Amino acid sequence: MDGNEGDAELLGRVAEGDREAFRELYDRHAPWLSLRLGRRCPDPGVVDEVVQDTFLAVWRGAARHRREGAVAAWIWGIGVRRLIDRLRRQPSRPRELSGAAGAGDVAPSAEEQVLLDVEHGDLGRALGRLSPELRAVVQACVLDGLTSREAGKLLALPTGTVKTRMLRARRRLREELA
């Protein structure tokens, strides 16, 4: 196997059932996927399960990939949706915030609190009123923490378009929240 083979070519081979190509794709993408999902979920066990679920979906869905945009962006989309689904299915556990909390108890991170506020507060409602194109850019750049370039790859858009849409989204959100 050519170590410089592109992701699209590897994914094409995965679609044909090539396990070696799948291993190469996994080795390339699992480390960064784990890292990025770990920024959104403090439980390494959940992150590991989501990464495994993601690559199972890649194996099963490689033939259905539309070959639009970067393969890494496609994998990220699967991974983040799997994480969200997994977190929604988890029962809410009350957390001890007093000094008597055990070593395993974890207070919600600032990011978790912000995401809860975004989902259920005024900002969430304002985001819901954005066009899907603007909302996708805000989610990629703000909620997922991607650079404009990374968001462009994820959304199959030029970097300049991402920046322009982000500017328009900010203006609309300011108007909505004023």
PDB file of N, CA and C in Angstrom, residues 109-156:
ATOM      1  N   SER A 109     -18.146  20.975  32.885  1.00  0.00           N
ATOM      2  CA  SER A 109     -17.116  21.895  32.416  1.00  0.00           C
ATOM      3  C   SER A 109     -17.770  23.177  31.945  1.00  0.00           C
ATOM      4  N   ALA A 110     -16.976  24.206  31.810  1.00  0.00           N
ATOM      5  CA  ALA A 110     -17.499  25.472  31.298  1.00  0.00           C
ATOM      6  C   ALA A 110     -18.072  25.265  29.905  1.00  0.00           C
ATOM      7  N   GLU A 111     -17.401  24.450  29.094  1.00  0.00           N
ATOM      8  CA  GLU A 111     -17.895  24.186  27.736  1.00  0.00           C
ATOM      9  C   GLU A 111     -19.246  23.481  27.772  1.00  0.00           C
ATOM     10  N   GLU A 112     -19.402  22.474  28.664  1.00  0.00           N
ATOM     11  CA  GLU A 112     -20.685  21.787  28.774  1.00  0.00           C
ATOM     12  C   GLU A 112     -21.796  22.751  29.179  1.00  0.00           C
ATOM     13  N   GLN A 113     -21.490  23.643  30.108  1.00  0.00           N
ATOM     14  CA  GLN A 113     -22.492  24.600  30.559  1.00  0.00           C
ATOM     15  C   GLN A 113     -22.875  25.546  29.430  1.00  0.00           C
ATOM     16  N   VAL A 114     -21.902  26.016  28.677  1.00  0.00           N
ATOM     17  CA  VAL A 114     -22.185  26.908  27.553  1.00  0.00           C
ATOM     18  C   VAL A 114     -23.035  26.184  26.522  1.00  0.00           C
ATOM     19  N   LEU A 115     -22.693  24.928  26.212  1.00  0.00           N
ATOM     20  CA  LEU A 115     -23.471  24.177  25.225  1.00  0.00           C
ATOM     21  C   LEU A 115     -24.904  23.962  25.689  1.00  0.00           C
ATOM     22  N   LEU A 116     -25.101  23.723  26.975  1.00  0.00           N
ATOM     23  CA  LEU A 116     -26.462  23.605  27.500  1.00  0.00           C
ATOM     24  C   LEU A 116     -27.213  24.922  27.355  1.00  0.00           C
ATOM     25  N   ASP A 117     -26.540  26.024  27.669  1.00  0.00           N
ATOM     26  CA  ASP A 117     -27.159  27.335  27.524  1.00  0.00           C
ATOM     27  C   ASP A 117     -27.475  27.640  26.063  1.00  0.00           C
ATOM     28  N   VAL A 118     -26.566  27.244  25.172  1.00  0.00           N
ATOM     29  CA  VAL A 118     -26.793  27.467  23.739  1.00  0.00           C
ATOM     30  C   VAL A 118     -28.008  26.683  23.289  1.00  0.00           C
ATOM     31  N   GLU A 119     -28.091  25.430  23.719  1.00  0.00           N
ATOM     32  CA  GLU A 119     -29.183  24.576  23.257  1.00  0.00           C
ATOM     33  C   GLU A 119     -30.535  25.044  23.772  1.00  0.00           C
ATOM     34  N   HIS A 120     -30.592  25.529  25.007  1.00  0.00           N
ATOM     35  CA  HIS A 120     -31.884  25.805  25.632  1.00  0.00           C
ATOM     36  C   HIS A 120     -32.187  27.281  25.870  1.00  0.00           C
ATOM     37  N   GLY A 121     -31.255  28.162  25.609  1.00  0.00           N
ATOM     38  CA  GLY A 121     -31.464  29.569  25.928  1.00  0.00           C
ATOM     39  C   GLY A 121     -31.810  30.417  24.721  1.00  0.00           C
ATOM     40  N   ASP A 122     -31.746  31.730  24.919  1.00  0.00           N
ATOM     41  CA  ASP A 122     -32.041  32.684  23.845  1.00  0.00           C
ATOM     42  C   ASP A 122     -31.133  32.476  22.644  1.00  0.00           C
ATOM     43  N   LEU A 123     -29.866  32.169  22.911  1.00  0.00           N
ATOM     44  CA  LEU A 123     -28.933  31.962  21.809  1.00  0.00           C
ATOM     45  C   LEU A 123     -29.338  30.753  20.975  1.00  0.00           C
ATOM     46  N   GLY A 124     -29.793  29.702  21.624  1.00  0.00           N
ATOM     47  CA  GLY A 124     -30.248  28.516  20.900  1.00  0.00           C
ATOM     48  C   GLY A 124     -31.423  28.824  19.995  1.00  0.00           C
ATOM     49  N   ARG A 125     -32.344  29.614  20.503  1.00  0.00           N
ATOM     50  CA  ARG A 125     -33.500  30.003  19.678  1.00  0.00           C
ATOM     51  C   ARG A 125     -33.059  30.886  18.517  1.00  0.00           C
ATOM     52  N   ALA A 126     -32.120  31.797  18.775  1.00  0.00           N
ATOM     53  CA  ALA A 126     -31.615  32.664  17.700  1.00  0.00           C
ATOM     54  C   ALA A 126     -30.868  31.841  16.652  1.00  0.00           C
ATOM     55  N   LEU A 127     -30.072  30.879  17.091  1.00  0.00           N
ATOM     56  CA  LEU A 127     -29.379  30.004  16.146  1.00  0.00           C
ATOM     57  C   LEU A 127     -30.377  29.217  15.299  1.00  0.00           C
ATOM     58  N   GLY A 128     -31.457  28.800  15.914  1.00  0.00           N
ATOM     59  CA  GLY A 128     -32.479  28.051  15.201  1.00  0.00           C
ATOM     60  C   GLY A 128     -33.155  28.854  14.107  1.00  0.00           C
ATOM     61  N   ARG A 129     -33.118  30.173  14.223  1.00  0.00           N
ATOM     62  CA  ARG A 129     -33.740  31.030  13.204  1.00  0.00           C
ATOM     63  C   ARG A 129     -32.789  31.388  12.064  1.00  0.00           C
ATOM     64  N   LEU A 130     -31.515  31.025  12.196  1.00  0.00           N
ATOM     65  CA  LEU A 130     -30.562  31.258  11.103  1.00  0.00           C
ATOM     66  C   LEU A 130     -30.855  30.288   9.960  1.00  0.00           C
ATOM     67  N   SER A 131     -30.466  30.679   8.765  1.00  0.00           N
ATOM     68  CA  SER A 131     -30.586  29.756   7.634  1.00  0.00           C
ATOM     69  C   SER A 131     -29.679  28.550   7.900  1.00  0.00           C
ATOM     70  N   PRO A 132     -29.984  27.411   7.308  1.00  0.00           N
ATOM     71  CA  PRO A 132     -29.135  26.227   7.531  1.00  0.00           C
ATOM     72  C   PRO A 132     -27.670  26.470   7.140  1.00  0.00           C
ATOM     73  N   GLU A 133     -27.438  27.264   6.091  1.00  0.00           N
ATOM     74  CA  GLU A 133     -26.069  27.536   5.657  1.00  0.00           C
ATOM     75  C   GLU A 133     -25.295  28.320   6.715  1.00  0.00           C
ATOM     76  N   LEU A 134     -25.932  29.332   7.290  1.00  0.00           N
ATOM     77  CA  LEU A 134     -25.257  30.131   8.320  1.00  0.00           C
ATOM     78  C   LEU A 134     -25.103  29.329   9.611  1.00  0.00           C
ATOM     79  N   ARG A 135     -26.141  28.574   9.967  1.00  0.00           N
ATOM     80  CA  ARG A 135     -26.091  27.778  11.197  1.00  0.00           C
ATOM     81  C   ARG A 135     -24.973  26.735  11.113  1.00  0.00           C
ATOM     82  N   ALA A 136     -24.774  26.125   9.950  1.00  0.00           N
ATOM     83  CA  ALA A 136     -23.714  25.120   9.789  1.00  0.00           C
ATOM     84  C   ALA A 136     -22.337  25.732  10.009  1.00  0.00           C
ATOM     85  N   VAL A 137     -22.139  26.958   9.514  1.00  0.00           N
ATOM     86  CA  VAL A 137     -20.849  27.631   9.692  1.00  0.00           C
ATOM     87  C   VAL A 137     -20.632  27.989  11.162  1.00  0.00           C
ATOM     88  N   VAL A 138     -21.665  28.485  11.828  1.00  0.00           N
ATOM     89  CA  VAL A 138     -21.542  28.826  13.253  1.00  0.00           C
ATOM     90  C   VAL A 138     -21.235  27.563  14.052  1.00  0.00           C
ATOM     91  N   GLN A 139     -21.933  26.492  13.752  1.00  0.00           N
ATOM     92  CA  GLN A 139     -21.683  25.255  14.490  1.00  0.00           C
ATOM     93  C   GLN A 139     -20.251  24.782  14.279  1.00  0.00           C
ATOM     94  N   ALA A 140     -19.798  24.804  13.039  1.00  0.00           N
ATOM     95  CA  ALA A 140     -18.445  24.311  12.759  1.00  0.00           C
ATOM     96  C   ALA A 140     -17.385  25.192  13.410  1.00  0.00           C
ATOM     97  N   CYS A 141     -17.532  26.516  13.276  1.00  0.00           N
ATOM     98  CA  CYS A 141     -16.481  27.427  13.764  1.00  0.00           C
ATOM     99  C   CYS A 141     -16.558  27.680  15.262  1.00  0.00           C
ATOM    100  N   VAL A 142     -17.756  27.814  15.788  1.00  0.00           N
ATOM    101  CA  VAL A 142     -17.895  28.181  17.194  1.00  0.00           C
ATOM    102  C   VAL A 142     -18.073  26.956  18.082  1.00  0.00           C
ATOM    103  N   LEU A 143     -19.082  26.157  17.794  1.00  0.00           N
ATOM    104  CA  LEU A 143     -19.378  25.032  18.675  1.00  0.00           C
ATOM    105  C   LEU A 143     -18.372  23.894  18.527  1.00  0.00           C
ATOM    106  N   ASP A 144     -17.931  23.641  17.284  1.00  0.00           N
ATOM    107  CA  ASP A 144     -16.953  22.574  17.082  1.00  0.00           C
ATOM    108  C   ASP A 144     -15.524  23.071  17.174  1.00  0.00           C
ATOM    109  N   GLY A 145     -15.326  24.390  17.203  1.00  0.00           N
ATOM    110  CA  GLY A 145     -13.995  24.953  17.384  1.00  0.00           C
ATOM    111  C   GLY A 145     -13.068  24.821  16.188  1.00  0.00           C
ATOM    112  N   LEU A 146     -13.631  24.716  14.993  1.00  0.00           N
ATOM    113  CA  LEU A 146     -12.805  24.580  13.803  1.00  0.00           C
ATOM    114  C   LEU A 146     -12.325  25.941  13.314  1.00  0.00           C
ATOM    115  N   THR A 147     -11.188  25.947  12.653  1.00  0.00           N
ATOM    116  CA  THR A 147     -10.737  27.163  11.979  1.00  0.00           C
ATOM    117  C   THR A 147     -11.597  27.337  10.728  1.00  0.00           C
ATOM    118  N   SER A 148     -11.504  28.509  10.109  1.00  0.00           N
ATOM    119  CA  SER A 148     -12.255  28.742   8.870  1.00  0.00           C
ATOM    120  C   SER A 148     -11.848  27.738   7.802  1.00  0.00           C
ATOM    121  N   ARG A 149     -10.583  27.434   7.741  1.00  0.00           N
ATOM    122  CA  ARG A 149     -10.084  26.471   6.752  1.00  0.00           C
ATOM    123  C   ARG A 149     -10.643  25.078   7.022  1.00  0.00           C
ATOM    124  N   GLU A 150     -10.603  24.641   8.279  1.00  0.00           N
ATOM    125  CA  GLU A 150     -11.145  23.327   8.635  1.00  0.00           C
ATOM    126  C   GLU A 150     -12.645  23.263   8.372  1.00  0.00           C
ATOM    127  N   ALA A 151     -13.344  24.337   8.733  1.00  0.00           N
ATOM    128  CA  ALA A 151     -14.788  24.381   8.493  1.00  0.00           C
ATOM    129  C   ALA A 151     -15.081  24.314   7.000  1.00  0.00           C
ATOM    130  N   GLY A 152     -14.257  24.980   6.204  1.00  0.00           N
ATOM    131  CA  GLY A 152     -14.426  24.928   4.759  1.00  0.00           C
ATOM    132  C   GLY A 152     -14.289  23.507   4.229  1.00  0.00           C
ATOM    133  N   LYS A 153     -13.326  22.779   4.750  1.00  0.00           N
ATOM    134  CA  LYS A 153     -13.159  21.386   4.337  1.00  0.00           C
ATOM    135  C   LYS A 153     -14.360  20.555   4.772  1.00  0.00           C
ATOM    136  N   LEU A 154     -14.792  20.759   6.003  1.00  0.00           N
ATOM    137  CA  LEU A 154     -15.931  20.012   6.532  1.00  0.00           C
ATOM    138  C   LEU A 154     -17.185  20.274   5.713  1.00  0.00           C
ATOM    139  N   LEU A 155     -17.410  21.533   5.362  1.00  0.00           N
ATOM    140  CA  LEU A 155     -18.643  21.927   4.682  1.00  0.00           C
ATOM    141  C   LEU A 155     -18.501  21.972   3.162  1.00  0.00           C
ATOM    142  N   ALA A 156     -17.310  21.642   2.662  1.00  0.00           N
ATOM    143  CA  ALA A 156     -17.023  21.678   1.220  1.00  0.00           C
ATOM    144  C   ALA A 156     -17.261  23.081   0.664  1.00  0.00           C
TER     145      ALA A 156
END
